[in-house]
PDB file of C-alpha atoms in Angstrom:
ATOM      1  CA  MET A   1      12.236  26.965   6.913  1.00 46.00           C
ATOM      2  CA  PRO A   2      12.918  23.658   5.122  1.00 50.00           C
ATOM      3  CA  ARG A   3      11.511  23.382   1.614  1.00 54.00           C
ATOM      4  CA  PRO A   4       9.266  20.337   1.002  1.00 57.00           C
ATOM      5  CA  HIS A   5       9.975  17.925  -1.829  1.00 61.00           C
ATOM      6  CA  ARG A   6       7.742  18.104  -4.855  1.00 71.00           C
ATOM      7  CA  CYS A   7       5.372  15.144  -4.720  1.00 81.00           C
ATOM      8  CA  ARG A   8       6.536  12.091  -6.701  1.00 92.00           C
ATOM      9  CA  PHE A   9       3.962   9.718  -8.206  1.00 93.00           C
ATOM     10  CA  ILE A  10       4.292   5.944  -7.795  1.00 92.00           C
ATOM     11  CA  ASP A  11       2.130   3.320  -9.508  1.00 88.00           C
ATOM     12  CA  SER A  12       1.568   1.012  -6.517  1.00 86.00           C
ATOM     13  CA  TYR A  13       3.038  -0.308  -3.303  1.00 90.00           C
ATOM     14  CA  PRO A  14       5.695  -3.053  -3.434  1.00 90.00           C
ATOM     15  CA  ASP A  15       4.848  -6.687  -2.805  1.00 87.00           C
ATOM     16  CA  HIS A  16       8.091  -7.140  -0.832  1.00 90.00           C
ATOM     17  CA  TRP A  17       9.268  -4.663   1.797  1.00 92.00           C
ATOM     18  CA  SER A  18      12.377  -6.042   3.499  1.00 92.00           C
ATOM     19  CA  PHE A  19      15.519  -7.872   2.360  1.00 93.00           C
ATOM     20  CA  ALA A  20      18.349  -9.267   4.496  1.00 92.00           C
ATOM     21  CA  ALA A  21      21.503 -11.350   4.058  1.00 91.00           C
ATOM     22  CA  LEU A  22      20.722 -14.936   5.062  1.00 89.00           C
ATOM     23  CA  ASP A  23      24.159 -15.457   6.597  1.00 88.00           C
ATOM     24  CA  ASP A  24      23.933 -12.367   8.855  1.00 83.00           C
ATOM     25  CA  PRO A  25      20.466 -10.777   9.101  1.00 77.00           C
ATOM     26  CA  SER A  26      21.381  -8.811  12.257  1.00 78.00           C
ATOM     27  CA  ARG A  27      23.370  -6.066  10.494  1.00 82.00           C
ATOM     28  CA  ASP A  28      22.329  -2.402  10.329  1.00 92.00           C
ATOM     29  CA  THR A  29      19.230  -1.468   8.337  1.00 95.00           C
ATOM     30  CA  VAL A  30      19.131   0.856   5.332  1.00 96.00           C
ATOM     31  CA  ILE A  31      15.808   2.611   4.655  1.00 97.00           C
ATOM     32  CA  MET A  32      14.839   3.073   1.003  1.00 97.00           C
ATOM     33  CA  SER A  33      11.908   5.420   0.399  1.00 96.00           C
ATOM     34  CA  LEU A  34       9.070   4.438  -1.901  1.00 94.00           C
ATOM     35  CA  ASP A  35      10.010   7.118  -4.433  1.00 96.00           C
ATOM     36  CA  GLU A  36      13.577   5.744  -4.489  1.00 97.00           C
ATOM     37  CA  TYR A  37      12.178   2.243  -4.966  1.00 97.00           C
ATOM     38  CA  GLU A  38      10.029   3.510  -7.846  1.00 97.00           C
ATOM     39  CA  THR A  39      13.071   4.836  -9.729  1.00 98.00           C
ATOM     40  CA  ILE A  40      14.768   1.433  -9.407  1.00 98.00           C
ATOM     41  CA  ARG A  41      11.606  -0.291 -10.649  1.00 96.00           C
ATOM     42  CA  LEU A  42      11.080   2.025 -13.607  1.00 97.00           C
ATOM     43  CA  LEU A  43      14.695   2.467 -14.727  1.00 97.00           C
ATOM     44  CA  ASP A  44      16.254  -0.912 -13.959  1.00 97.00           C
ATOM     45  CA  LYS A  45      13.332  -3.349 -14.184  1.00 96.00           C
ATOM     46  CA  GLU A  46      11.065  -1.662 -16.729  1.00 96.00           C
ATOM     47  CA  GLY A  47      13.952  -0.197 -18.750  1.00 97.00           C
ATOM     48  CA  LEU A  48      12.612   3.351 -19.003  1.00 97.00           C
ATOM     49  CA  LYS A  49      14.888   6.272 -19.805  1.00 97.00           C
ATOM     50  CA  GLN A  50      15.325   8.942 -17.145  1.00 97.00           C
ATOM     51  CA  GLU A  51      13.182  11.392 -19.146  1.00 96.00           C
ATOM     52  CA  GLU A  52      10.355   8.839 -19.297  1.00 97.00           C
ATOM     53  CA  CYS A  53      10.714   8.055 -15.599  1.00 96.00           C
ATOM     54  CA  ALA A  54      10.580  11.770 -14.765  1.00 96.00           C
ATOM     55  CA  GLU A  55       7.367  12.169 -16.773  1.00 96.00           C
ATOM     56  CA  LYS A  56       5.697   9.216 -15.016  1.00 95.00           C
ATOM     57  CA  MET A  57       6.710  10.433 -11.557  1.00 95.00           C
ATOM     58  CA  GLY A  58       5.864  14.076 -12.261  1.00 94.00           C
ATOM     59  CA  VAL A  59       9.263  15.608 -11.503  1.00 95.00           C
ATOM     60  CA  ALA A  60      12.292  16.973 -13.369  1.00 96.00           C
ATOM     61  CA  ARG A  61      14.881  14.645 -14.889  1.00 96.00           C
ATOM     62  CA  THR A  62      17.546  16.103 -12.578  1.00 96.00           C
ATOM     63  CA  THR A  63      15.384  15.103  -9.611  1.00 96.00           C
ATOM     64  CA  ILE A  64      15.122  11.554 -10.944  1.00 97.00           C
ATOM     65  CA  THR A  65      18.908  11.438 -11.326  1.00 97.00           C
ATOM     66  CA  ALA A  66      19.383  12.437  -7.684  1.00 97.00           C
ATOM     67  CA  ILE A  67      16.763   9.986  -6.381  1.00 97.00           C
ATOM     68  CA  TYR A  68      18.179   7.158  -8.488  1.00 98.00           C
ATOM     69  CA  GLU A  69      21.758   7.783  -7.338  1.00 98.00           C
ATOM     70  CA  SER A  70      20.619   7.705  -3.707  1.00 98.00           C
ATOM     71  CA  ALA A  71      18.729   4.446  -4.272  1.00 97.00           C
ATOM     72  CA  ARG A  72      21.692   2.800  -6.011  1.00 97.00           C
ATOM     73  CA  LYS A  73      24.039   3.721  -3.144  1.00 98.00           C
ATOM     74  CA  LYS A  74      21.656   2.094  -0.686  1.00 97.00           C
ATOM     75  CA  LEU A  75      21.487  -1.059  -2.799  1.00 96.00           C
ATOM     76  CA  ALA A  76      25.293  -1.129  -2.889  1.00 97.00           C
ATOM     77  CA  GLN A  77      25.476  -0.938   0.920  1.00 95.00           C
ATOM     78  CA  CYS A  78      23.180  -3.948   1.156  1.00 94.00           C
ATOM     79  CA  LEU A  79      24.979  -6.011  -1.488  1.00 94.00           C
ATOM     80  CA  VAL A  80      28.535  -5.172  -0.421  1.00 94.00           C
ATOM     81  CA  ASP A  81      28.193  -4.669   3.339  1.00 93.00           C
ATOM     82  CA  GLY A  82      25.332  -7.109   3.956  1.00 92.00           C
ATOM     83  CA  LYS A  83      23.024  -4.505   5.468  1.00 94.00           C
ATOM     84  CA  THR A  84      19.286  -5.113   5.688  1.00 95.00           C
ATOM     85  CA  LEU A  85      17.123  -3.142   3.248  1.00 96.00           C
ATOM     86  CA  ARG A  86      13.700  -1.891   4.329  1.00 95.00           C
ATOM     87  CA  ILE A  87      11.315   0.056   2.094  1.00 95.00           C
ATOM     88  CA  GLU A  88       9.071   2.655   3.710  1.00 93.00           C
ATOM     89  CA  GLY A  89       7.972   6.281   3.634  1.00 91.00           C
ATOM     90  CA  GLY A  90       9.129   8.969   1.238  1.00 91.00           C
ATOM     91  CA  SER A  91       7.688  11.949  -0.644  1.00 89.00           C
ATOM     92  CA  TYR A  92       5.118  10.323  -2.872  1.00 90.00           C
ATOM     93  CA  LYS A  93       1.519  10.086  -3.961  1.00 88.00           C
ATOM     94  CA  LEU A  94      -0.208   7.111  -5.551  1.00 87.00           C
ATOM     95  CA  SER A  95      -1.223   7.382  -9.196  1.00 82.00           C
ATOM     96  CA  ASN A  96      -4.962   6.892  -9.627  1.00 68.00           C
ATOM     97  CA  HIS A  97      -4.915   5.710 -13.244  1.00 57.00           C
ATOM     98  CA  PHE A  98      -6.156   2.210 -12.326  1.00 57.00           C
ATOM     99  CA  ILE A  99      -9.308   3.409 -10.551  1.00 61.00           C
ATOM    100  CA  GLY A 100     -12.503   3.016 -12.558  1.00 64.00           C
ATOM    101  CA  GLU A 101     -15.998   4.281 -11.837  1.00 76.00           C
ATOM    102  CA  ILE A 102     -16.300   4.351  -8.054  1.00 85.00           C
ATOM    103  CA  LYS A 103     -19.019   6.385  -6.393  1.00 87.00           C
ATOM    104  CA  PRO A 104     -17.630   9.111  -4.111  1.00 86.00           C
ATOM    105  CA  LYS A 105     -18.199   8.973  -0.377  1.00 88.00           C
ATOM    106  CA  GLY A 106     -19.401  11.725   1.896  1.00 88.00           C
ATOM    107  CA  GLU A 107     -16.956  13.861   3.848  1.00 88.00           C
ATOM    108  CA  LYS A 108     -17.990  12.388   7.206  1.00 91.00           C
ATOM    109  CA  GLU A 109     -18.421   8.824   6.005  1.00 94.00           C
ATOM    110  CA  MET A 110     -16.014   5.978   6.730  1.00 96.00           C
ATOM    111  CA  ARG A 111     -15.373   3.690   3.751  1.00 97.00           C
ATOM    112  CA  VAL A 112     -14.915  -0.009   4.554  1.00 98.00           C
ATOM    113  CA  ALA A 113     -13.836  -2.580   1.954  1.00 97.00           C
ATOM    114  CA  VAL A 114     -14.467  -6.315   2.235  1.00 98.00           C
ATOM    115  CA  THR A 115     -12.857  -9.008   0.086  1.00 96.00           C
ATOM    116  CA  PHE A 116     -15.861 -10.310  -1.838  1.00 96.00           C
ATOM    117  CA  ASP A 117     -16.770 -13.616  -3.481  1.00 95.00           C
ATOM    118  CA  ASN A 118     -20.437 -14.398  -4.119  1.00 95.00           C
ATOM    119  CA  GLY A 119     -21.578 -12.685  -0.936  1.00 96.00           C
ATOM    120  CA  GLU A 120     -18.922 -14.254   1.283  1.00 97.00           C
ATOM    121  CA  VAL A 121     -15.680 -12.852   2.711  1.00 96.00           C
ATOM    122  CA  PHE A 122     -12.971 -14.055   0.307  1.00 95.00           C
ATOM    123  CA  GLN A 123     -10.178 -15.727   2.249  1.00 93.00           C
ATOM    124  CA  HIS A 124      -7.037 -14.647   0.323  1.00 91.00           C
ATOM    125  CA  PHE A 125      -6.533 -10.872   0.158  1.00 92.00           C
ATOM    126  CA  GLY A 126      -3.813 -10.970  -2.508  1.00 88.00           C
ATOM    127  CA  ARG A 127      -6.005 -12.978  -4.895  1.00 90.00           C
ATOM    128  CA  THR A 128      -9.308 -11.183  -4.477  1.00 91.00           C
ATOM    129  CA  GLU A 129     -11.029 -10.157  -7.723  1.00 91.00           C
ATOM    130  CA  GLN A 130     -13.729  -8.013  -6.118  1.00 93.00           C
ATOM    131  CA  PHE A 131     -14.266  -5.779  -3.106  1.00 95.00           C
ATOM    132  CA  LYS A 132     -17.572  -4.667  -1.665  1.00 97.00           C
ATOM    133  CA  LEU A 133     -17.423  -1.100  -0.383  1.00 97.00           C
ATOM    134  CA  PHE A 134     -19.592   0.230   2.442  1.00 98.00           C
ATOM    135  CA  ASP A 135     -19.851   3.940   3.298  1.00 97.00           C
ATOM    136  CA  ILE A 136     -20.775   4.266   6.977  1.00 97.00           C
ATOM    137  CA  GLU A 137     -21.766   7.299   9.035  1.00 95.00           C
ATOM    138  CA  GLU A 138     -22.859   7.233  12.685  1.00 94.00           C
ATOM    139  CA  GLY A 139     -23.414   3.476  12.603  1.00 94.00           C
ATOM    140  CA  LYS A 140     -25.561   3.570   9.462  1.00 95.00           C
ATOM    141  CA  ILE A 141     -24.634   2.187   6.027  1.00 96.00           C
ATOM    142  CA  ASN A 142     -25.406   4.931   3.500  1.00 96.00           C
ATOM    143  CA  GLN A 143     -24.054   3.323   0.331  1.00 95.00           C
ATOM    144  CA  GLU A 144     -22.851  -0.055  -0.962  1.00 96.00           C
ATOM    145  CA  GLN A 145     -21.052  -0.966  -4.192  1.00 95.00           C
ATOM    146  CA  VAL A 146     -19.144  -3.950  -5.579  1.00 94.00           C
ATOM    147  CA  ILE A 147     -15.994  -3.116  -7.557  1.00 92.00           C
ATOM    148  CA  ASP A 148     -13.638  -5.207  -9.648  1.00 90.00           C
ATOM    149  CA  THR A 149      -9.916  -5.020  -8.920  1.00 84.00           C
ATOM    150  CA  ASN A 150      -7.500  -3.956 -11.638  1.00 67.00           C
ATOM    151  CA  GLY A 151      -4.241  -5.185 -10.155  1.00 60.00           C
ATOM    152  CA  ASN A 152      -2.507  -8.405  -9.197  1.00 68.00           C
ATOM    153  CA  GLY A 153      -0.614  -8.838  -5.945  1.00 78.00           C
ATOM    154  CA  HIS A 154      -1.178  -7.292  -2.546  1.00 78.00           C
ATOM    155  CA  GLY A 155       0.891  -4.165  -3.261  1.00 86.00           C
ATOM    156  CA  ALA A 156      -1.312  -3.235  -6.215  1.00 86.00           C
ATOM    157  CA  LEU A 157      -4.477  -4.076  -4.263  1.00 91.00           C
ATOM    158  CA  ALA A 158      -3.448  -1.909  -1.303  1.00 90.00           C
ATOM    159  CA  GLY A 159      -2.825   0.983  -3.689  1.00 89.00           C
ATOM    160  CA  PHE A 160      -6.179   0.341  -5.347  1.00 89.00           C
ATOM    161  CA  LEU A 161      -7.968   0.557  -1.989  1.00 92.00           C
ATOM    162  CA  LYS A 162      -6.091   3.685  -0.948  1.00 91.00           C
ATOM    163  CA  SER A 163      -6.945   5.446  -4.189  1.00 88.00           C
ATOM    164  CA  ALA A 164     -10.589   4.416  -3.696  1.00 90.00           C
ATOM    165  CA  GLY A 165     -10.661   6.230  -0.348  1.00 92.00           C
ATOM    166  CA  VAL A 166     -10.880   3.077   1.776  1.00 95.00           C
ATOM    167  CA  GLU A 167     -10.057   3.517   5.471  1.00 96.00           C
ATOM    168  CA  ALA A 168     -10.646  -0.021   6.786  1.00 96.00           C
ATOM    169  CA  LEU A 169     -10.472  -3.530   5.332  1.00 97.00           C
ATOM    170  CA  ILE A 170     -12.262  -6.716   6.390  1.00 97.00           C
ATOM    171  CA  CYS A 171     -10.718  -9.883   4.952  1.00 95.00           C
ATOM    172  CA  GLY A 172      -9.882 -13.515   5.595  1.00 93.00           C
ATOM    173  CA  GLY A 173      -6.169 -14.224   5.496  1.00 88.00           C
ATOM    174  CA  LEU A 174      -3.307 -11.985   4.459  1.00 88.00           C
ATOM    175  CA  GLY A 175       0.467 -12.244   4.649  1.00 88.00           C
ATOM    176  CA  GLN A 176       2.996  -9.899   6.186  1.00 88.00           C
ATOM    177  CA  GLY A 177       3.772  -8.255   2.847  1.00 88.00           C
ATOM    178  CA  ALA A 178       0.100  -7.369   2.429  1.00 89.00           C
ATOM    179  CA  LYS A 179      -0.056  -6.080   6.006  1.00 91.00           C
ATOM    180  CA  ASN A 180       2.986  -3.882   5.319  1.00 91.00           C
ATOM    181  CA  ALA A 181       1.351  -2.401   2.217  1.00 91.00           C
ATOM    182  CA  LEU A 182      -1.920  -1.720   4.032  1.00 93.00           C
ATOM    183  CA  ASP A 183      -0.078  -0.155   6.974  1.00 93.00           C
ATOM    184  CA  GLU A 184       1.806   2.130   4.586  1.00 91.00           C
ATOM    185  CA  ALA A 185      -1.545   3.075   3.027  1.00 91.00           C
ATOM    186  CA  GLY A 186      -2.972   3.919   6.460  1.00 93.00           C
ATOM    187  CA  ILE A 187      -5.737   1.309   6.150  1.00 95.00           C
ATOM    188  CA  THR A 188      -6.940  -0.410   9.332  1.00 95.00           C
ATOM    189  CA  VAL A 189      -7.098  -4.200   8.912  1.00 95.00           C
ATOM    190  CA  TYR A 190      -9.683  -6.584  10.379  1.00 95.00           C
ATOM    191  CA  SER A 191      -8.451  -9.995   9.225  1.00 93.00           C
ATOM    192  CA  GLY A 192      -9.354 -13.586  10.040  1.00 93.00           C
ATOM    193  CA  VAL A 193     -13.028 -12.942   9.209  1.00 95.00           C
ATOM    194  CA  SER A 194     -15.242 -15.429   7.356  1.00 95.00           C
ATOM    195  CA  GLY A 195     -18.883 -15.806   6.391  1.00 96.00           C
ATOM    196  CA  ASP A 196     -21.435 -13.357   5.004  1.00 97.00           C
ATOM    197  CA  VAL A 197     -20.012  -9.979   3.931  1.00 97.00           C
ATOM    198  CA  ASP A 198     -22.984  -7.880   5.055  1.00 97.00           C
ATOM    199  CA  ALA A 199     -23.021  -9.598   8.455  1.00 97.00           C
ATOM    200  CA  ALA A 200     -19.293  -8.960   8.858  1.00 97.00           C
ATOM    201  CA  VAL A 201     -19.757  -5.228   8.291  1.00 97.00           C
ATOM    202  CA  GLN A 202     -22.630  -5.124  10.757  1.00 96.00           C
ATOM    203  CA  ASN A 203     -20.404  -6.872  13.302  1.00 96.00           C
ATOM    204  CA  LEU A 204     -17.793  -4.167  12.714  1.00 95.00           C
ATOM    205  CA  ILE A 205     -20.384  -1.453  13.297  1.00 96.00           C
ATOM    206  CA  ASP A 206     -21.490  -3.239  16.483  1.00 95.00           C
ATOM    207  CA  GLY A 207     -17.907  -3.460  17.757  1.00 93.00           C
ATOM    208  CA  LYS A 208     -17.724  -7.249  17.499  1.00 93.00           C
ATOM    209  CA  ILE A 209     -14.624  -7.321  15.264  1.00 90.00           C
ATOM    210  CA  THR A 210     -11.197  -6.273  16.523  1.00 84.00           C
ATOM    211  CA  VAL A 211      -8.066  -5.117  14.716  1.00 81.00           C
ATOM    212  CA  GLN A 212      -5.463  -7.779  13.911  1.00 71.00           C
ATOM    213  CA  ASN A 213      -1.917  -6.436  14.295  1.00 63.00           C
ATOM    214  CA  GLY A 214      -0.111  -9.269  12.492  1.00 56.00           C
ATOM    215  CA  ALA A 215      -0.372 -11.400   9.380  1.00 55.00           C
ATOM    216  CA  THR A 216      -2.894 -14.244   9.350  1.00 55.00           C
ATOM    217  CA  CYS A 217      -1.259 -16.262   6.539  1.00 53.00           C
ATOM    218  CA  ASP A 218       2.305 -17.560   6.704  1.00 48.00           C
ATOM    219  CA  HIS A 219       2.838 -18.327   3.001  1.00 42.00           C
ATOM    220  CA  HIS A 220       3.164 -14.750   1.724  1.00 38.00           C
ATOM    221  CA  GLY A 221       6.079 -12.301   1.792  1.00 37.00           C
ATOM    222  CA  HIS A 222       7.736 -11.129   4.980  1.00 35.00           C
ATOM    223  CA  GLY A 223       9.093  -7.798   6.110  1.00 36.00           C
ATOM    224  CA  ASP A 224       8.905  -4.881   8.477  1.00 34.00           C
ATOM    225  CA  HIS A 225       6.442  -2.063   8.174  1.00 32.00           C
ATOM    226  CA  GLY A 226       5.799   1.564   8.846  1.00 31.00           C
ATOM    227  CA  CYS A 227       2.461   3.339   9.125  1.00 28.00           C
ATOM    228  CA  HIS A 228       2.466   6.691   7.395  1.00 33.00           C
ATOM    229  CA  GLY A 229      -1.050   8.075   7.262  1.00 33.00           C
ATOM    230  CA  ASP A 230      -2.995   9.441   4.301  1.00 36.00           C
ATOM    231  CA  HIS A 231      -1.375   9.678   0.856  1.00 36.00           C
ATOM    232  CA  GLN A 232      -4.625  10.083  -1.022  1.00 39.00           C
ATOM    233  CA  HIS A 233      -5.274  13.768  -0.436  1.00 38.00           C
ATOM    234  CA  GLY A 234      -1.702  15.020  -0.260  1.00 47.00           C
ATOM    235  CA  CYS A 235       1.940  14.192  -0.650  1.00 55.00           C
ATOM    236  CA  HIS A 236       3.320  12.565   2.477  1.00 51.00           C
ATOM    237  CA  GLY A 237       7.021  12.662   3.059  1.00 53.00           C
ATOM    238  CA  HIS A 238      10.131  14.095   4.589  1.00 41.00           C
ATOM    239  CA  HIS A 239      11.411  17.592   4.059  1.00 36.00           C
ATOM    240  CA  GLU A 240      14.729  19.065   3.016  1.00 35.00           C
TER     241      GLU A 240
END
């Protein structure tokens, strides 16, 4: 029987998910996992040593070495051969260090987040400073709370929502990069909504809001996506 990877911790989702050569974007695609991406971010961008990276990701230094070597080879294929790079999947779990005091939800409750600004649905997901959370069971709202965000950019916000146990998001506009991050987090998106936040949630309960499959803003990042289910309660990923 194949042995599963030990779960690797990542701080947040990327803001950018796909990269292609402008002169020939039709070449083969290389898939980089989120744990591979995290080693590139920590070692090359943040300048951590491999021992420090291993401690942050919760694995052995030898594991970091192997992940990093795999990630670097994939980057080389894209730079030298012009292949498209897409980031998705992997054996990882989000770190919850940026989550403050958020009331827990019941086991059978669905948690919905709404971008929040003075009672109205805020129109730019990636810039929202507050979310209002609603815990819903059998068409009834059992609990409401307004929370401040602790991250900038849609990747950090998607990770914030995932760690908060959010299963659905109501918002105004969002770009493709944000949609990719929310898909990876397994969060259902109801975008293009405006007006009163409480009324929007009631419309969702009443079945008057439908899922939007694409981005609703064209000025954010672009890329492909993959939907990979729940990372909050376990380590999702491939197996050896």
